[in-house]
Every structure is written in C-alpha cells, then in structure tokens.
mmCIF file of C-alpha atoms in Angstrom:
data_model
loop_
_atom_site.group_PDB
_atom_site.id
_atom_site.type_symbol
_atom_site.label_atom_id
_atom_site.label_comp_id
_atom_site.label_asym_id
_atom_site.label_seq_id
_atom_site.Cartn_x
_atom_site.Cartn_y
_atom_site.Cartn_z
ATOM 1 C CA UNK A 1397 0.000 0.000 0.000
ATOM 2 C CA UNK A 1398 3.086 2.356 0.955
ATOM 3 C CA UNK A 1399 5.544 1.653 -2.151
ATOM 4 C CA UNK A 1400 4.545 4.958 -4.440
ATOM 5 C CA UNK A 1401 5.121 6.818 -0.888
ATOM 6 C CA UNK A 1402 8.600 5.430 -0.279
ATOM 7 C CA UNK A 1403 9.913 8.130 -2.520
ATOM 8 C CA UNK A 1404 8.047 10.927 -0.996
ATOM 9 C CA UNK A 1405 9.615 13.206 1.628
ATOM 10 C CA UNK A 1406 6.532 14.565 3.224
ATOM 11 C CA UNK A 1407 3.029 13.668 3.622
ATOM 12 C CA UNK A 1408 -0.477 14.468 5.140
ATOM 13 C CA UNK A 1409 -2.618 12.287 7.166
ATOM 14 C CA UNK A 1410 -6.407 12.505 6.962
ATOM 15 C CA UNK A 1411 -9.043 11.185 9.439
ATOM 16 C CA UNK A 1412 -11.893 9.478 7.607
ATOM 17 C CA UNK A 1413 -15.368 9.446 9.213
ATOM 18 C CA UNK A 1414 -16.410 13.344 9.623
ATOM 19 C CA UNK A 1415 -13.313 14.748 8.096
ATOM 20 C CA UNK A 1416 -13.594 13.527 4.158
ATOM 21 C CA UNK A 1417 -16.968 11.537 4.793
ATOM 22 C CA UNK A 1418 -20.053 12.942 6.064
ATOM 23 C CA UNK A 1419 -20.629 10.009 8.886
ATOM 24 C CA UNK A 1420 -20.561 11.674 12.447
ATOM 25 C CA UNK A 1421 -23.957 11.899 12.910
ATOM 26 C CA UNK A 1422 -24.618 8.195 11.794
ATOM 27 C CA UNK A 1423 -22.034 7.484 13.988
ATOM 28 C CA UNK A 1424 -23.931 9.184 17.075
ATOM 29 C CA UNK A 1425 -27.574 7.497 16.127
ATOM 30 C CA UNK A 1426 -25.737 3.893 15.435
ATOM 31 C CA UNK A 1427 -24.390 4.583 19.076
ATOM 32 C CA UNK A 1428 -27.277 5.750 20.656
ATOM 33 C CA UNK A 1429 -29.727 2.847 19.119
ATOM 34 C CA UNK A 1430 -26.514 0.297 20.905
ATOM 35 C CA UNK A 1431 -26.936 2.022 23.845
ATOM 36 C CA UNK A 1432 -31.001 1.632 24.029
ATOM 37 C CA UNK A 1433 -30.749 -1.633 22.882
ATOM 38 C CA UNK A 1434 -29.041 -2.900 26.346
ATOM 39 C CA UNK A 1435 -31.425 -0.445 27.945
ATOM 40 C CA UNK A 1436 -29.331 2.662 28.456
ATOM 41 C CA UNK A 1437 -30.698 6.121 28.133
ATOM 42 C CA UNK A 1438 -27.601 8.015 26.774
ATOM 43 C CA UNK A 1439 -28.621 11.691 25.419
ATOM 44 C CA UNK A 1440 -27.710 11.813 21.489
ATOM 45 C CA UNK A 1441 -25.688 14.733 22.300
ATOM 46 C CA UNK A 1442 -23.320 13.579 24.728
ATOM 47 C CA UNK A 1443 -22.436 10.471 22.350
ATOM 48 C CA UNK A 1444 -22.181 12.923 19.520
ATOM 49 C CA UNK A 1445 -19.378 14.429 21.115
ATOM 50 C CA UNK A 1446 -17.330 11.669 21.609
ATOM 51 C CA UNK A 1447 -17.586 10.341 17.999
ATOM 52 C CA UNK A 1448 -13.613 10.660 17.475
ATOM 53 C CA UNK A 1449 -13.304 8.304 20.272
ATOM 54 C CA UNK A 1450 -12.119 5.028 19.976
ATOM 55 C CA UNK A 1451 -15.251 2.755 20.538
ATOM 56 C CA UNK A 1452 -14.244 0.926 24.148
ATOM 57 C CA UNK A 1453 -13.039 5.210 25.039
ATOM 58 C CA UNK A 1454 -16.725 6.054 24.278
ATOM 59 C CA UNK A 1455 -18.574 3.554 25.729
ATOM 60 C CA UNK A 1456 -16.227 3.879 29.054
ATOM 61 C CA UNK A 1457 -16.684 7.776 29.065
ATOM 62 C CA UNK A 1458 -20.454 7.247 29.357
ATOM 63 C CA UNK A 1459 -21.224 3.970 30.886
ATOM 64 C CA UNK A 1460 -20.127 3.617 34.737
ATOM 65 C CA UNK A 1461 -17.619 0.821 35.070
ATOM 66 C CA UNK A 1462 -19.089 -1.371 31.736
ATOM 67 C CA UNK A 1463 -18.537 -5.258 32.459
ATOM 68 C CA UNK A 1464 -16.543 -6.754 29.435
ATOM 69 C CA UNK A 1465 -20.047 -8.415 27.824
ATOM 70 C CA UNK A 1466 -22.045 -5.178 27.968
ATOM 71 C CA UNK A 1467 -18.943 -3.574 26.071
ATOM 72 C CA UNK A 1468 -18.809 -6.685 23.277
ATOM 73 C CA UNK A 1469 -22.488 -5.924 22.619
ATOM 74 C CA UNK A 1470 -22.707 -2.223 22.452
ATOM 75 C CA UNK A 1471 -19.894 -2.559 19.765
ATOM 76 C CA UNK A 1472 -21.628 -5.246 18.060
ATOM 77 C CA UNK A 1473 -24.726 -3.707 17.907
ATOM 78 C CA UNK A 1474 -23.229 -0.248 17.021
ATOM 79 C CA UNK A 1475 -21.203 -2.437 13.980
ATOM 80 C CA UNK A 1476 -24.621 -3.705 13.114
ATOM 81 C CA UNK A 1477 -26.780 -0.530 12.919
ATOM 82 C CA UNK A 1478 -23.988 1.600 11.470
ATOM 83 C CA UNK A 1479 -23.922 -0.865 8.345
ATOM 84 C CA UNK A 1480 -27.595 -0.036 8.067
ATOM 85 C CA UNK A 1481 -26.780 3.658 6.970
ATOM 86 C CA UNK A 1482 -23.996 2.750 4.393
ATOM 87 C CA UNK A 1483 -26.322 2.899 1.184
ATOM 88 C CA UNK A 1484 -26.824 7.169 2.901
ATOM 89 C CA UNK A 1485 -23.149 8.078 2.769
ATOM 90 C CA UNK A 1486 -21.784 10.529 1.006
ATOM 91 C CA UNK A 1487 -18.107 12.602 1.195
ATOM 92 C CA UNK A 1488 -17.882 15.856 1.748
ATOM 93 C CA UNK A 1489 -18.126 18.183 -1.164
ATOM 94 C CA UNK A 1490 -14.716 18.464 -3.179
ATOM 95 C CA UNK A 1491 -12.894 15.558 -0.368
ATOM 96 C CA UNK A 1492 -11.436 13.624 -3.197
ATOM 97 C CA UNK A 1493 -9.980 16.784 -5.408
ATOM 98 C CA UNK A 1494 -8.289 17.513 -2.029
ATOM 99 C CA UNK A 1495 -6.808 14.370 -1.520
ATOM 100 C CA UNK A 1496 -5.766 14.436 -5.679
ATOM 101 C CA UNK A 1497 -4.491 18.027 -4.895
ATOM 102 C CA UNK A 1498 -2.331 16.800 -1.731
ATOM 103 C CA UNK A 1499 -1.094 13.724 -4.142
ATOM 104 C CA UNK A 1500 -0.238 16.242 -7.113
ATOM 105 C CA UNK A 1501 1.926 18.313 -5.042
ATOM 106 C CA UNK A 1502 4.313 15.685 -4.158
ATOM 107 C CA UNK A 1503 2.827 14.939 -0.564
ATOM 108 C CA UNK A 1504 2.489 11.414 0.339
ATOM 109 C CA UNK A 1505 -1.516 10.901 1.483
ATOM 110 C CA UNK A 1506 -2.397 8.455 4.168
ATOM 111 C CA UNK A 1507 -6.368 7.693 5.193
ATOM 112 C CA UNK A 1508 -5.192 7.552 9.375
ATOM 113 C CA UNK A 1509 -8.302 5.532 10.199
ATOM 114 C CA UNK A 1510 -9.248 3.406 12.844
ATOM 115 C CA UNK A 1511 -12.667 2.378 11.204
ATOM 116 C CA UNK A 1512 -13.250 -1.718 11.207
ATOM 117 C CA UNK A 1513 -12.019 -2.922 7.954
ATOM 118 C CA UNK A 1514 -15.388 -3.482 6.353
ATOM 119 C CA UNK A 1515 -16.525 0.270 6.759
ATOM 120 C CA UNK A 1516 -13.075 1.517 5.664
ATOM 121 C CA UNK A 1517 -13.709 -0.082 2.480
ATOM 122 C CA UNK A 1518 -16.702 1.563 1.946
ATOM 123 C CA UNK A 1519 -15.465 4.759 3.153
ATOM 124 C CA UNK A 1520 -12.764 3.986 0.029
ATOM 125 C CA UNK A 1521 -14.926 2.887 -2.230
ATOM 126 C CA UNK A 1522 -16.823 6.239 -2.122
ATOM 127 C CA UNK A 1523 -13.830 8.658 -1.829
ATOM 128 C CA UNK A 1524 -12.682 6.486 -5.246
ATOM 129 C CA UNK A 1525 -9.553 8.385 -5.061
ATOM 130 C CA UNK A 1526 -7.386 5.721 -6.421
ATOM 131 C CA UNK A 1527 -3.534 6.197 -6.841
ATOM 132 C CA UNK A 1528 -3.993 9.710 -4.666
ATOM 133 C CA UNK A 1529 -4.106 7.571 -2.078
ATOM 134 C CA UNK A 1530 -0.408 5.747 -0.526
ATOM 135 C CA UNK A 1531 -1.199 4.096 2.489
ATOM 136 C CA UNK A 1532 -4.143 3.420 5.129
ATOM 137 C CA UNK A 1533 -5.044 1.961 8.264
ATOM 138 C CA UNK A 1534 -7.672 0.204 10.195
ATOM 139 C CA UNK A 1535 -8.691 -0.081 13.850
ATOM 140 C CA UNK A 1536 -6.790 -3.368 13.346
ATOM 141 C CA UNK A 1537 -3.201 -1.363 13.337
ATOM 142 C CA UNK A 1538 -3.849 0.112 16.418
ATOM 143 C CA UNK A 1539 -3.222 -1.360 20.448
ATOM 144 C CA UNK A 1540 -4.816 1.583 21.816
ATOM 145 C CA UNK A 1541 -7.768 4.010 20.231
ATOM 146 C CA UNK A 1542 -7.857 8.259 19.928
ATOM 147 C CA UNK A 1543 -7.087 10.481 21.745
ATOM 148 C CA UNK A 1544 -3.823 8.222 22.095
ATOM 149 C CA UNK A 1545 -1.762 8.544 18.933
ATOM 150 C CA UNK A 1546 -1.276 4.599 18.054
ATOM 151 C CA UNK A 1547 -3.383 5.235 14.673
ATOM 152 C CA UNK A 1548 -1.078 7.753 13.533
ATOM 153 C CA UNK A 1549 1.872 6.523 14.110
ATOM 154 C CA UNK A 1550 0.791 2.881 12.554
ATOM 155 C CA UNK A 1551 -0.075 5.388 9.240
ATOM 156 C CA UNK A 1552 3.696 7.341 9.550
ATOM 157 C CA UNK A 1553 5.316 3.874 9.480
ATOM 158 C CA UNK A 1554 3.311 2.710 6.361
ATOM 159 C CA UNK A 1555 4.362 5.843 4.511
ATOM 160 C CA UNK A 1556 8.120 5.724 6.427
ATOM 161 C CA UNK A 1557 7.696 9.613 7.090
ATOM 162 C CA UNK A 1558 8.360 10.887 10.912
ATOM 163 C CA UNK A 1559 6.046 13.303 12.781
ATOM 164 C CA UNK A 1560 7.712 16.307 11.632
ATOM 165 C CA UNK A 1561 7.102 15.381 7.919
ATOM 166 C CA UNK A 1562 3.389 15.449 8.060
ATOM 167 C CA UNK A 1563 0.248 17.300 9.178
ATOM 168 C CA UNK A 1564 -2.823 16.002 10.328
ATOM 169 C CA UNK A 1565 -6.053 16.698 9.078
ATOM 170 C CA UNK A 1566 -9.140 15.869 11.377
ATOM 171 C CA UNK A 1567 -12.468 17.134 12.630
ATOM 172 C CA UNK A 1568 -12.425 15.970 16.397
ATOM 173 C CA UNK A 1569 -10.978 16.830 19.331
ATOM 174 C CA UNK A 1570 -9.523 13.805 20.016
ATOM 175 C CA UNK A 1571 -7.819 13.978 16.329
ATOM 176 C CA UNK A 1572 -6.144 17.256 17.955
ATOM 177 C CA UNK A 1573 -5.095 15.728 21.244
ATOM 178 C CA UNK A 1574 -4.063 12.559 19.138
ATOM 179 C CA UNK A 1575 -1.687 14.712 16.542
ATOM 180 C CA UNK A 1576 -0.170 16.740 19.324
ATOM 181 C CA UNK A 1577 0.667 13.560 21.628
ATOM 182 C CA UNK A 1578 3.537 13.096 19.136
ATOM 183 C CA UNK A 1579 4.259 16.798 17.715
ATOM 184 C CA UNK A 1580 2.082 16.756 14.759
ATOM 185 C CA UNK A 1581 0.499 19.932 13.378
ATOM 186 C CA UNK A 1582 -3.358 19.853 12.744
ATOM 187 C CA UNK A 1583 -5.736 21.087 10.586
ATOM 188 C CA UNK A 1584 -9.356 20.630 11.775
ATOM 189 C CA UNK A 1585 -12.338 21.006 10.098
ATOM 190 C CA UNK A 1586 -15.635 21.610 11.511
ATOM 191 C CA UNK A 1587 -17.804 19.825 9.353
ATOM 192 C CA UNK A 1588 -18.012 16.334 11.578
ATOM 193 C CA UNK A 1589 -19.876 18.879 14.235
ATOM 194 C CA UNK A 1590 -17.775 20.496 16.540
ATOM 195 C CA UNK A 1591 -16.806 24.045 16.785
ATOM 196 C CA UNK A 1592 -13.676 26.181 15.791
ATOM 197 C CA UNK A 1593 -13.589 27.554 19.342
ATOM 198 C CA UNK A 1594 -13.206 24.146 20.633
ATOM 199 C CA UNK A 1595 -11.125 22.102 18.190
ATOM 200 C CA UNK A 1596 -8.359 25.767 18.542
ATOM 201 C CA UNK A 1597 -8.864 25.579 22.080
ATOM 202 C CA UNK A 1598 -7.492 21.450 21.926
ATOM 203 C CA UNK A 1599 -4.855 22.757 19.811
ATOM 204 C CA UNK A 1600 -5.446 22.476 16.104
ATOM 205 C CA UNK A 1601 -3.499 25.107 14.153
ATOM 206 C CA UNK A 1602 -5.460 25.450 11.677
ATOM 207 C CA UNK A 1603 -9.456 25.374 11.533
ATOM 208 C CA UNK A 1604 -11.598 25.155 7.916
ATOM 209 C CA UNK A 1605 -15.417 24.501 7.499
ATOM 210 C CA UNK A 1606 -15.053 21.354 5.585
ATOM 211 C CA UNK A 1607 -12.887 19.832 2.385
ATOM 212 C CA UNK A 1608 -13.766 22.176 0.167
ATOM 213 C CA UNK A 1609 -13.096 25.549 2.196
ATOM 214 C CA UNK A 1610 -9.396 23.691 2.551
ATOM 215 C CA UNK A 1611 -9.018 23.256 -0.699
ATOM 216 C CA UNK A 1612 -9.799 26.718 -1.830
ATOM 217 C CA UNK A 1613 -6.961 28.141 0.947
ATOM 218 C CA UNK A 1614 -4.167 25.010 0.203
ATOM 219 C CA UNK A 1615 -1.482 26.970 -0.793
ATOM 220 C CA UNK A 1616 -1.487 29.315 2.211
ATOM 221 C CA UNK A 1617 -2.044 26.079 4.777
ATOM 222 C CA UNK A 1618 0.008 24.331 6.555
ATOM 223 C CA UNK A 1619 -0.180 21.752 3.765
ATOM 224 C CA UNK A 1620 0.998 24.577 0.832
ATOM 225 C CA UNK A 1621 3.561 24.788 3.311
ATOM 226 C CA UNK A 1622 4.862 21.522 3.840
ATOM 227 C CA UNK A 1623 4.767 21.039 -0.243
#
C-alpha cells in the first residue's frame, strides 16, 4: 500500500469518518440505538461528542464501570446498525480533489483511520480516489484508540515519514489531542460537528469549514507549506 510513498519526503494524514466523509452523525444514532438496545438512556448529544473516540473510550466515558459483555455488545450492535446507513453516505463536497491536490503536489496521502475494515472499504470505495491515495489503516493497526496517537503513528510507518514530515487533518478533538501527543500539526475542520472555538482551544493550528473551504486556501495552509 506504501511503495509509491517510499519516494516521498513529506506527507499528510487525513481522518476518515467526519473529516472527508459525512458520517458523524450516523455514527452518534448507530451509538445511541446500541446504547437503548441494552437499555441505556444516553442523550444523542453527549455520544455525539465523543464520535472521534475510539469505541471501548466512548462507551467507558459514558457507561459507569461497563462489564466486558455489555462492552462486546454495544460494539456489536453499534457495527450492526452503522452498516444499516452505508447505502446514505456521502463525502464531503470536493474531499477527493483535495486528496488528488495533496497527491499532485508531491505529498504522500495516508487515510489515518481506525474504522473496522469493512466500513473503511466503503469509506474507500466512495472517496474512489485511487492512486492519490499511498497508504491506510484500520482499527486493526492500532493497540490503543484516539485520543492516544497509536493510529497515527501505525499510518507514519506505512508511509516511512516521521512526525515532523506530516500534518494532520481531522475534525475531532480527540484527532487534535491525538496529533499533538507526538508533535504533529493539525488542521481541523468543523464539518463532523464540533466548533472552531473548541477544536483551537485542543490545539489544532489550523481550523476550515469542511474539504472544500481547505481546498480553496491550500497553498497558504500548513499543507501549501509543507509542499
């Protein structure tokens, strides 16, 4: 997956679900329905905010001391419901021209997501970005979830760039926490739901409303910058 990248000096990372697809809110419902399903009143809005979150994070942030089974279901049943909403997902306007305009300036582009397999291939399949692409990752590359940087750092060593080659391009807080837990720079956008105020006041360096809006301001980012 990493042998065009090999060659390529510097790179940027991207987050998947809220950053180039428009998922966060399925995300929250598929969550929510888990949660009701095992008879757990969890207000939408809390779980929306920890959509970033690696799945056992989440469900330990807003379950008191979960026993191992009750964790195994709500992630089964969250798998199961999420799956439901594929045929309604769409990317964000203009998130493949970015990742083609990332590609054509000599950047190496990794997908840094810790999505199961299955919905990371249809998270692929819809970005259809082909060759623009280098490298990617799964939850399956990664011992421990965001806001620890495990993800990242599994996509760096695919693309064999260090943390000072790259920036980070995410849409949660914990992508912000995550990128600066090993000195990476990152752009947020604020199209998976949260605000500038709070993704600047984790840390992000830059803040855009969505792929597009990046896109239009590349060569004075971070990213025109590292190319």
């Amino acid at each position: 997956m990493a042998t065009e990248a090999t060659s390529k000096k510097r790179g940027v990372l991207f987050d998947v679900d809220g950053t180039l697809i428009d998922s966060s809110y399925f995300h929250a419902m598929a969550w929510w329905q888990a949660f009701r399903r095992e008879g757990l009143d969890v207000e939408m809005s809390a779980i929306h905010r920890r959509v970033g979150m690696g799945g056992d994070r989440l469900i330990q942030s807003l379950v008191p001391e979960p026993s191992d089974d009750l964790q195994e279901n709500l992630r089964s049943s969250h798998s199961a419901v999420f799956s439901t909403f594929w045929p309604a997902l769409r990317t964000f306007e203009s998130a493949r021209d970015l990742l083609a305009a990332c590609s054509e300036a000599g950047l190496a582009v990794g997908l840094a997501s810790s999505a199961q397999d299955r919905d990371l291939e249809v998270s692929r399949r819809l970005l259809d970005a082909g060759s623009s692409i280098d490298a990617w990752t799964s939850s399956n590359d990664a011992k421990e979830s965001k806001p620890a940087p495990d993800i990242l750092e599994a996509c760096l060593e695919k693309l064999h760039l260090e943390p000072q080659d790259v920036v980070f391009v995410g849409d949660a807080v914990w992508d912000v926490k995550a990128g600066s837990a090993i000195g990476v720079p990152v752009i947020a956008l604020t199209c998976g739901g949260i605000s500038e105020a709070e993704l600047r006041d984790a840390g992000a360096a830059e803040v855009y409303d969505n792929p597009r809006h990046l896109l239009e301001n590349l060569e004075g980012s971070l990213i025109g910058k590292l190319a």
